[in-house]
Short mmCIF file of C-alpha atoms and ligand atoms in Angstrom, two decimals:
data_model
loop_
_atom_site.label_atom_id
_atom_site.label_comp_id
_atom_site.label_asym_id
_atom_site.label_seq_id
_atom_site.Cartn_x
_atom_site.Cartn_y
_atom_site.Cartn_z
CA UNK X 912 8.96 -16.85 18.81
CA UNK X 913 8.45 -19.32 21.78
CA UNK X 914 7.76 -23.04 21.74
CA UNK X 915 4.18 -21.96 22.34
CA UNK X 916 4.14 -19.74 19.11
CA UNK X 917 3.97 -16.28 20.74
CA UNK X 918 5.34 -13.71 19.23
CA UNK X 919 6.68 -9.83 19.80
CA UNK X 920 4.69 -7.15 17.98
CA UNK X 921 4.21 -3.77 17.37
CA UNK X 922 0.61 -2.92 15.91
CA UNK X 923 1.36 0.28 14.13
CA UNK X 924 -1.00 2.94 12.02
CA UNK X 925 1.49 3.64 8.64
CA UNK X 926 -0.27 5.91 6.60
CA UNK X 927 -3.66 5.27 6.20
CA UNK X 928 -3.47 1.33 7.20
CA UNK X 929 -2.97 -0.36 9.44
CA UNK X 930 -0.31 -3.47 10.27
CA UNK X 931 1.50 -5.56 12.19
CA UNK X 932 5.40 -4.94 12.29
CA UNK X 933 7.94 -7.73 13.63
CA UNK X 934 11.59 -8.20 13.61
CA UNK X 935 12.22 -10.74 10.82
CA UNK X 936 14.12 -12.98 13.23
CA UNK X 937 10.97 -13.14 15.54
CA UNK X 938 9.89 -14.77 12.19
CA UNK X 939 10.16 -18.96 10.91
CA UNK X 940 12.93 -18.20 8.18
CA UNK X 941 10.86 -20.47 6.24
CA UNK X 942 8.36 -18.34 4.11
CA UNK X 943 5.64 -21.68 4.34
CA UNK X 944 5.91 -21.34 8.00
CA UNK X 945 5.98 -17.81 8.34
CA UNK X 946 2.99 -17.36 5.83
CA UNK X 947 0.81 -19.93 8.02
CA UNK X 948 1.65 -18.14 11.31
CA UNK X 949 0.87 -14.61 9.83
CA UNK X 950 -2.42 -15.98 8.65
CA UNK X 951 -3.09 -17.29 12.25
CA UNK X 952 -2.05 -14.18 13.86
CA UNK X 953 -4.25 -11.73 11.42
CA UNK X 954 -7.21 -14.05 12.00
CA UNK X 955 -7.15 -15.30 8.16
CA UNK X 956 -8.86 -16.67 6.04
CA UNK X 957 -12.20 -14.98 7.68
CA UNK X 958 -13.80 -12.16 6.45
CA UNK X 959 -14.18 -9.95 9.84
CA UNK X 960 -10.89 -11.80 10.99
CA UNK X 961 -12.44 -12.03 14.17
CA UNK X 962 -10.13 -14.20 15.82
CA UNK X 963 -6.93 -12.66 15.09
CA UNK X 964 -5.09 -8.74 14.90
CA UNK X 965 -6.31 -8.29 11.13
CA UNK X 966 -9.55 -5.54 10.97
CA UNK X 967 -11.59 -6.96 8.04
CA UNK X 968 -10.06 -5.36 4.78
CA UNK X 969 -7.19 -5.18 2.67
CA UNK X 970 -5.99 -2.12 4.46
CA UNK X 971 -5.66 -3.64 7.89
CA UNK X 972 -4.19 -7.21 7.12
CA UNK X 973 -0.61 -5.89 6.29
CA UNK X 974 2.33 -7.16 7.62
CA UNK X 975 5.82 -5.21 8.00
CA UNK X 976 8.76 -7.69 8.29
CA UNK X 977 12.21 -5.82 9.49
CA UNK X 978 15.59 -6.69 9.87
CA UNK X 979 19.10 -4.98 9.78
CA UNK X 980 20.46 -4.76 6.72
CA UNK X 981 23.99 -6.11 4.87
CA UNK X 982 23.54 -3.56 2.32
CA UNK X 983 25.82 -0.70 2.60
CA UNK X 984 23.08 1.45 1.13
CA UNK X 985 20.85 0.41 3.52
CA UNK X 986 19.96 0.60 7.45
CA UNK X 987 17.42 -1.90 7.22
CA UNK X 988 15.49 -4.01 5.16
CA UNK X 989 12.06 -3.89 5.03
CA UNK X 990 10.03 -7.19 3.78
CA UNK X 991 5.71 -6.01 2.96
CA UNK X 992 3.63 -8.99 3.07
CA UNK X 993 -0.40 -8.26 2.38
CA UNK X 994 -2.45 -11.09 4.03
CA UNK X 995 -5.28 -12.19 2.51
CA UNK X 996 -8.87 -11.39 4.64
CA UNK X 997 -11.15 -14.10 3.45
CA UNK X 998 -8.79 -16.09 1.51
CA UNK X 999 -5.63 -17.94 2.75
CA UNK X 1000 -3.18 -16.33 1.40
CA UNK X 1001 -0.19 -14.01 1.83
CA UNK X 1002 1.74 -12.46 -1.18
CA UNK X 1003 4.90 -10.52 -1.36
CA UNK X 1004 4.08 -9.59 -4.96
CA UNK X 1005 3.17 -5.87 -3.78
CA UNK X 1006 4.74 -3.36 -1.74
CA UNK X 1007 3.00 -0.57 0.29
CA UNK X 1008 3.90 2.84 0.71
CA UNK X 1009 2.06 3.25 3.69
CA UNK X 1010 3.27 0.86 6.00
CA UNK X 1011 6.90 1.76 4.93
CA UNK X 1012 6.23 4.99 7.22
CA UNK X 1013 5.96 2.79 10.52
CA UNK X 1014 9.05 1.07 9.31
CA UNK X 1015 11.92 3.49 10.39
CA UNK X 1016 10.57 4.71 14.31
CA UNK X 1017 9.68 0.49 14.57
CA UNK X 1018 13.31 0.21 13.83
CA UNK X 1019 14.46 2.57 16.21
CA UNK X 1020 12.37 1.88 18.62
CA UNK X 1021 13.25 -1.90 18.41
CA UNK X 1022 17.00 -0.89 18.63
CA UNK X 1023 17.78 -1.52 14.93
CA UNK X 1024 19.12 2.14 14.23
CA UNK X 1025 19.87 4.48 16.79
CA UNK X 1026 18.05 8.01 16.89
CA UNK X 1027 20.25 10.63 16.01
CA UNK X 1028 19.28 14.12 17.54
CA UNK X 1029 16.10 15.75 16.57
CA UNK X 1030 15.48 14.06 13.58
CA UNK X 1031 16.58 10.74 12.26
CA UNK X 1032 16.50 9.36 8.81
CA UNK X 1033 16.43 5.55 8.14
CA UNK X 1034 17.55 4.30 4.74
CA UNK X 1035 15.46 1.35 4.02
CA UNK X 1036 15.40 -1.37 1.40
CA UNK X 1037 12.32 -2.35 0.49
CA UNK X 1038 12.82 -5.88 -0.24
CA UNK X 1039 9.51 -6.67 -2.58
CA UNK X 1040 10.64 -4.62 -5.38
CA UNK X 1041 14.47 -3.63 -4.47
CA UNK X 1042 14.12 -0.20 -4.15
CA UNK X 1043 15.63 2.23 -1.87
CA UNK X 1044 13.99 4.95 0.26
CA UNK X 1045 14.88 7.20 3.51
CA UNK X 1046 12.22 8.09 5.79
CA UNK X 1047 12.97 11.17 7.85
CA UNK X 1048 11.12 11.98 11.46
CA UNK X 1049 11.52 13.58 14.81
CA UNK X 1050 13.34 11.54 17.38
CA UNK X 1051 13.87 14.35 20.25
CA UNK X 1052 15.48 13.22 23.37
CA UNK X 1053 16.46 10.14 21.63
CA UNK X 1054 13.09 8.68 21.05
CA UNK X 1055 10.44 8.25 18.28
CA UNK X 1056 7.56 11.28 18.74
CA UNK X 1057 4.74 10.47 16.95
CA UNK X 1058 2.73 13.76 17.76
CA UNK X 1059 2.91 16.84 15.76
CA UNK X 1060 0.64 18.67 13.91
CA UNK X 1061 0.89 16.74 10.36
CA UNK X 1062 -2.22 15.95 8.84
CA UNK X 1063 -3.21 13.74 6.11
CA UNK X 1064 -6.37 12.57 5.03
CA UNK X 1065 -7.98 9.65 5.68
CA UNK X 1066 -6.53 9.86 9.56
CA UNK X 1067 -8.04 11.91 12.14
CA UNK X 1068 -6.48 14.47 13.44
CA UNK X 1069 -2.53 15.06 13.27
CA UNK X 1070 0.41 13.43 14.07
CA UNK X 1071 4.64 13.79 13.81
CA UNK X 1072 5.33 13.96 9.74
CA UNK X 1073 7.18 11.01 8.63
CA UNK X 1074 8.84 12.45 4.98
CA UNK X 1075 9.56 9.84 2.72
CA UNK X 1076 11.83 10.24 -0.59
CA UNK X 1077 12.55 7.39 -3.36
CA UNK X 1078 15.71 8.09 -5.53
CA UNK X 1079 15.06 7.56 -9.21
CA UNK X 1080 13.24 3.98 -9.51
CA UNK X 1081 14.94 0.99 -11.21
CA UNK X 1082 12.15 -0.48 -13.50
CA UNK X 1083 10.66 1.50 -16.14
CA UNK X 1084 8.21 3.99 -15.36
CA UNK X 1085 5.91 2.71 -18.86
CA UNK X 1086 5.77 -1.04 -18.23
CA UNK X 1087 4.47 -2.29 -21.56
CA UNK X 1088 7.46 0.08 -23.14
CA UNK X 1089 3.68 2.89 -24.63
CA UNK X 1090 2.59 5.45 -23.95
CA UNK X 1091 -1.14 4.27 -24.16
CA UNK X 1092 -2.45 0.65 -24.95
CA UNK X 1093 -5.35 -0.95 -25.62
CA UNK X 1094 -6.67 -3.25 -22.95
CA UNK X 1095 -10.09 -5.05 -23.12
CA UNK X 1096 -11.26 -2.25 -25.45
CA UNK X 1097 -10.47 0.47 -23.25
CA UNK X 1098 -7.18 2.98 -23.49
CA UNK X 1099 -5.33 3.02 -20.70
CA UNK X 1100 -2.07 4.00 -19.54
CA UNK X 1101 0.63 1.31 -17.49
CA UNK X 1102 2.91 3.11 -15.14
CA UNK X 1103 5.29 1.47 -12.51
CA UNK X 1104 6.54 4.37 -9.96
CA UNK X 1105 7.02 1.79 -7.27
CA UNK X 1106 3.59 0.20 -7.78
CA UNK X 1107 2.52 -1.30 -11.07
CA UNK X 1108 -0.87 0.79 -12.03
CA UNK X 1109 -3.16 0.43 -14.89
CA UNK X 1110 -4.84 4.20 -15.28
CA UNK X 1111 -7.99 4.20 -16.74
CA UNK X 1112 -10.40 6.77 -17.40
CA UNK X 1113 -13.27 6.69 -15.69
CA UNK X 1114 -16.15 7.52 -18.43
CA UNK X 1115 -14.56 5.44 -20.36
CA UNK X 1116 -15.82 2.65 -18.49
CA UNK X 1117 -19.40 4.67 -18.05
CA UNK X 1118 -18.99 5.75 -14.84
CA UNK X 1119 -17.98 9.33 -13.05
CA UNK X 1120 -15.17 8.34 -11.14
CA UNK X 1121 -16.48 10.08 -8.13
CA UNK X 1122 -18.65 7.85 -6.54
CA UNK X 1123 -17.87 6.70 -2.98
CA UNK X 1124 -15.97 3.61 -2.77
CA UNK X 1125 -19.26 1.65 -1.72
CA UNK X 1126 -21.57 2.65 -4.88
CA UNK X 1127 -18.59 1.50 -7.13
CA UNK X 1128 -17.89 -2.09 -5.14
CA UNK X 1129 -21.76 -2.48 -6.08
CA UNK X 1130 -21.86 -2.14 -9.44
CA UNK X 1131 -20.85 -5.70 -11.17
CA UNK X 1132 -21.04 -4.55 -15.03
CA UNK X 1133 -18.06 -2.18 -13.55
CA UNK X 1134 -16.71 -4.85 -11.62
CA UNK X 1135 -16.47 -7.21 -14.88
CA UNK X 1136 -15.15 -4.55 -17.14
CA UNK X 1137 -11.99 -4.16 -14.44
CA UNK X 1138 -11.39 -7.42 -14.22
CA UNK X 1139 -10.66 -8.11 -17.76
CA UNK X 1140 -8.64 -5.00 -18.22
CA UNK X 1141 -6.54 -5.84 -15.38
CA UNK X 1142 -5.83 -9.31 -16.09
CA UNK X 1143 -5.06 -8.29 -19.71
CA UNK X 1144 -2.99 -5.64 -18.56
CA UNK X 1145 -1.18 -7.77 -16.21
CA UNK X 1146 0.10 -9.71 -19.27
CA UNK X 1147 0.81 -6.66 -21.14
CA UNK X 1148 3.08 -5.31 -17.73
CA UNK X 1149 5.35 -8.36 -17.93
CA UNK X 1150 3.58 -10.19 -14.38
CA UNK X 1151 2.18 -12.63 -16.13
CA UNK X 1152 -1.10 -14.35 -14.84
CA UNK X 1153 -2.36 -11.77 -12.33
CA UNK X 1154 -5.63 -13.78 -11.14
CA UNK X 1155 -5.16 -13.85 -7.46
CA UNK X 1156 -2.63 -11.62 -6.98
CA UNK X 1157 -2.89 -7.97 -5.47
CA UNK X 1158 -0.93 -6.14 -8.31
CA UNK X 1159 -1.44 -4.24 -10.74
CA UNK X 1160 -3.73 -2.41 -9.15
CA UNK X 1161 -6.56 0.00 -11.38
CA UNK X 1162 -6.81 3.58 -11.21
CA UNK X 1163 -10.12 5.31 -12.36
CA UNK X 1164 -9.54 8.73 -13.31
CA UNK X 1165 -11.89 11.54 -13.30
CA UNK X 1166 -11.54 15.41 -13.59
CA UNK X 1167 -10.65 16.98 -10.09
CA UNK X 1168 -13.03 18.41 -7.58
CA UNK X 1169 -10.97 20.24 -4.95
CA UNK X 1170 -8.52 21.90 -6.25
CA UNK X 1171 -6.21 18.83 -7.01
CA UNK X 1172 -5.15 17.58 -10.37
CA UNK X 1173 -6.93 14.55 -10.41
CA UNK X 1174 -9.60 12.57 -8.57
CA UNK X 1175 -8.71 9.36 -7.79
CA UNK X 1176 -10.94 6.01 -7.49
CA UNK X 1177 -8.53 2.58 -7.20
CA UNK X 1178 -9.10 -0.68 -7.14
CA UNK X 1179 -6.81 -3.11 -5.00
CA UNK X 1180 -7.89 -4.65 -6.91
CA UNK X 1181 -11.24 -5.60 -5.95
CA UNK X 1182 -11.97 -3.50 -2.99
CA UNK X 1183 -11.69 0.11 -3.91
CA UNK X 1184 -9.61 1.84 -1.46
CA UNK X 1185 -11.01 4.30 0.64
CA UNK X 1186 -7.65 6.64 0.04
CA UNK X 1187 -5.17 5.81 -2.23
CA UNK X 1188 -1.63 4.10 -1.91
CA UNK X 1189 1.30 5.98 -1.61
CA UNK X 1190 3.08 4.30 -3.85
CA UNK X 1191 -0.13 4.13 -5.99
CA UNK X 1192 -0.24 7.72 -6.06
CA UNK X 1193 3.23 7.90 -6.81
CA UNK X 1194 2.79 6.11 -9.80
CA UNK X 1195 -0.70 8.22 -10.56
CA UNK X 1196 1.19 11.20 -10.11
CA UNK X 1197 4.43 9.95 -12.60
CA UNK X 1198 1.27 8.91 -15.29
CA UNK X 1199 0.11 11.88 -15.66
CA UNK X 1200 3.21 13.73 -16.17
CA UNK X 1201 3.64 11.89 -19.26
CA UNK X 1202 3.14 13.03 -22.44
CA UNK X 1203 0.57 11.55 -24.19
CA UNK X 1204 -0.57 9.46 -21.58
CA UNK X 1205 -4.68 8.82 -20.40
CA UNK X 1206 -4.52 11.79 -18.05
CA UNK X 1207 -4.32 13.90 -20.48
CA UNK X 1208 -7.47 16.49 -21.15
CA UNK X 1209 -8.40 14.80 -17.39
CA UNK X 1210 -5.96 15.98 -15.07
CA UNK X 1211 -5.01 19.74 -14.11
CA UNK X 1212 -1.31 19.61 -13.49
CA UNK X 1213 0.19 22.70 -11.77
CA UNK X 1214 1.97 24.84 -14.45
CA UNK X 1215 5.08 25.18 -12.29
CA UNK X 1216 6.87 22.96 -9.47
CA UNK X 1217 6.58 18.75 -8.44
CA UNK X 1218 3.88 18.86 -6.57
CA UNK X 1219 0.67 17.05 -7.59
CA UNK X 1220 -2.19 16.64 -5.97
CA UNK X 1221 -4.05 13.24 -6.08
CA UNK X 1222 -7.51 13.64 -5.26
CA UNK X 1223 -9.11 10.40 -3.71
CA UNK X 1224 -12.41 9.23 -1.53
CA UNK X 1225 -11.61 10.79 1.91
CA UNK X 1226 -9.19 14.09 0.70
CA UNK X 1227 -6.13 13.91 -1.10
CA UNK X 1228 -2.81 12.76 -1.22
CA UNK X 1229 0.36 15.55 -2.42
CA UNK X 1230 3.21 13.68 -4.63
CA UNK X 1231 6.55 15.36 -5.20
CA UNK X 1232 7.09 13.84 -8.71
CA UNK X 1233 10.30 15.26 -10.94
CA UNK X 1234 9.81 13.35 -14.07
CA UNK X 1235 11.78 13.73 -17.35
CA UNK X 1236 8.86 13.53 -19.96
CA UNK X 1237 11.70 12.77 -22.80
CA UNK X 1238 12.59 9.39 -21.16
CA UNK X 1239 10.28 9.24 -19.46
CA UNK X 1240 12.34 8.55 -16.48
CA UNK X 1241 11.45 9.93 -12.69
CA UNK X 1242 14.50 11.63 -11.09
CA UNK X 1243 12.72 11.54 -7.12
CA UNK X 1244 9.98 11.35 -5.90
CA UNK X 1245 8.96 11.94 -2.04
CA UNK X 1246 5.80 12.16 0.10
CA UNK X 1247 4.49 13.15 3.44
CA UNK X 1248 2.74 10.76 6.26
CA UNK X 1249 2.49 10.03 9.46
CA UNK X 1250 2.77 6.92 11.42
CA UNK X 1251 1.40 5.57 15.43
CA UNK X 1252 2.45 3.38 17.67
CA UNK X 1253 -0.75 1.68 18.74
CA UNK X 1254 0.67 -1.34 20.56
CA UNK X 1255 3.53 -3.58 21.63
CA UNK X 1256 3.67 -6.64 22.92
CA UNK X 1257 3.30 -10.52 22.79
CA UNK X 1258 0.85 -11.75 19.93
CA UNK X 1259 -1.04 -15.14 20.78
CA UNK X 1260 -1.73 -16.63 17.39
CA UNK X 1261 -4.56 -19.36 16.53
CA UNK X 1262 -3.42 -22.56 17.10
CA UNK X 1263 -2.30 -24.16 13.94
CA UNK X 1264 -5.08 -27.29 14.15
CA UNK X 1265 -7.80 -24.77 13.08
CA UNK X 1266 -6.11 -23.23 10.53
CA UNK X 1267 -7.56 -24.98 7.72
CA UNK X 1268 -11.01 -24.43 8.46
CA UNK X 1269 -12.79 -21.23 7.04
CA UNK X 1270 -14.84 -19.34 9.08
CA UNK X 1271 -18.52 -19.37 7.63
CA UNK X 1272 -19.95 -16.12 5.95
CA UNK X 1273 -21.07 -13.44 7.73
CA UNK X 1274 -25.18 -13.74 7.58
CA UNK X 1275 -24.54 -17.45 5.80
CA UNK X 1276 -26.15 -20.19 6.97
CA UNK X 1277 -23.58 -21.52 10.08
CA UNK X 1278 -23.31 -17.47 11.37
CA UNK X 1279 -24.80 -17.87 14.70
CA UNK X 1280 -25.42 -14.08 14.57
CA UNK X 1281 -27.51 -14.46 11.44
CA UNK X 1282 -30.22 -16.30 13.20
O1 NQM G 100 0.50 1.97 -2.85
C1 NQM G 100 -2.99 -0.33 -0.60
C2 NQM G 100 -2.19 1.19 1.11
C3 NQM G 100 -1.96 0.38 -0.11
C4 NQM G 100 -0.65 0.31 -0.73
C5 NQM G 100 -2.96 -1.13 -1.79
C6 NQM G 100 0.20 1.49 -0.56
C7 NQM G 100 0.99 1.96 -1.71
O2 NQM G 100 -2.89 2.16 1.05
O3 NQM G 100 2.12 2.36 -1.47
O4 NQM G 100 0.33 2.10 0.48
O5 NQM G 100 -2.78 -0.54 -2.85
O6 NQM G 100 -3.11 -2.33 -1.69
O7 NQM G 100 -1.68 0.81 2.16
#
């Protein structure tokens, strides 16, 4: 960062969203100071962000933070912070699955890990929740490729496969320690498989479960019901008052369409995602393999194999899950994405003096566009 607050950046596609990835030294050490300059360089608090790199939801105001790491384990560490679109804030309370596949070719293309022939894995921490995972993709002639003819939905066309694997998780995989509880009135299931989820089926909340995102961010009897599960189940997962925070994150479930186990609508938890989370599916994928759980007389899980296929708004998203139902404990897990370069270069954040002042609504009163 220079005296005049510039700052290197890569703007990179990870997965179905979309962030921007620095070098944690390019960073203020101090997370106050690094919060308020991330707001200013996404554009925050504004919903259409207009004025800064952010693209106007919760899936394009991500930030990846990177550094080398001291653990022997790891190559580097890898720091997720979500930035808030109309609201000021930035929270390190969830990590995201999809912008840990930009994460390894931004480290070796910022000279953090050297390629290593025609494919190079990077072991990376992934500081929110202290898990480990190794991201594997082609680095011919020394460099990142990002082309190749891996496709997954949500992203047009194809792109160089970035295979991700997670060793057995830390945390247990059944937060609240059952198999089922009862939250708000409704049964759901908790599961933590890198991201805290609260599954819930769909008709139980007198809905489908596959609408498109849009019809189910209109409906506000739906939107009422999800809040008070979620903030009741947030207690219930040991995070304590989840009001304003990101995580857990909801997980309507609903008989699959397309050959998939499961179709997939989830909550962000007030957006509903136009995809699903890798990590999210990775702990979708984990809930259902559990005896017992909400899935259950829901889901069609493949008789033989890990594979599960998590059907969501735009296609669907394949999970290797190995879970031990007797635990239950999961022994790996692993996934497939891809990741783009879109830009590098020198970021020219807001000036700090305007910071404070929210943009007005889009169509409100002071929207000069409205009028
Ligand atoms: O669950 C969105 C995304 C995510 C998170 C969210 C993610 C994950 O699609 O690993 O990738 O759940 O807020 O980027």
């Amino acid at each position: 960062m220079t005296g005049t607050g510039e700052v290197r950046c890569t703007l990179m596609r990870g997965g179905t969203s979309k962030g921007a990835y620095f070098l944690a030294g390019d960073l203020p050490a101090d997370p106050g100071a690094r919060d308020d300059l991330l707001l200013r360089i996404m554009g925050s608090p504004d919903p259409r962000q207009i004025d800064g790199l952010g693209g106007a939801h919760p899936l394009t105001s991500k930030v990846a933070v990177v550094s080398r790491s001291a653990d022997p384990e790891a190559d580097v560490d890898y720091l997720f912070l979500q930035v808030g679109v109309d609201a000021p804030e930035v929270t390190d309370r969830q990590n995201c699955g999809n912008i840990l596949a930009g994460v390894g070719p931004f480290a070796v293309e910022r000279g953090l890990v050297p390629a290593d022939g025609a494919e190079t894995s990077v072991r990376i921490r992934m500081r929110n929740t202290g898990e480990l995972a190794v991201a594997t993709f082609p680095t011919p002639d020394g460099r990142v490729a990002y082309t190749g003819d891996a496709a997954i939905s949500g992203v047009p066309g194809t792109a160089a496969a970035v295979v991700i694997e997670f060793p057995q998780g830390a945390g247990p995989l059944l937060p609240t320690g059952n198999v089922r509880d009862t939250v708000a009135g409704t049964e759901v299931t908790c599961v933590d498989n890198g991201m805290p989820v609260v599954l819930v089926p769909a008709a139980a909340l007198g809905v489908g479960g596959h609408e498109t995102p849009a019809e189910l961010e209109q409906d506000a009897v739906l939107a009422g019901r999800l809040r008070e599960i979620r903030l009741a189940a947030g207690h219930l997962m040991g995070l304590g008052d989840v009001e304003g925070t990101t995580v857990p994150k909801l997980t309507l479930l609903a008989p699959p369409r397309d050959g998939g186990a499961v179709t997939t609508r989830t909550f962000i938890p007030v957006r509903c995602h136009t995809s699903i989370g890798v990590l999210g599916a990775a702990s979708v994928a984990a809930g259902l393999r559990v005896p017992g759980a909400v899935g259950e007389g829901i889901a069609l899980l493949p008789e033989s194999g890990d594979r599960v296929r998590v059907e969501h708004p735009t296609g669907f998203l394949e999970v290797d899950v190995d879970v031990d139902p007797s635990s239950p404990v999961v022994r790996r897990t692993a996934v497939v994405r891809t990741a783009r370069k879109i830009f590098d270069g020198t970021v020219f954040p807001r000036p700090a003096a305007t910071a404070a002042v929210p943009a007005p609504r889009p169509g409100g009163d002071h929207d000069p566009a409205a009028r």
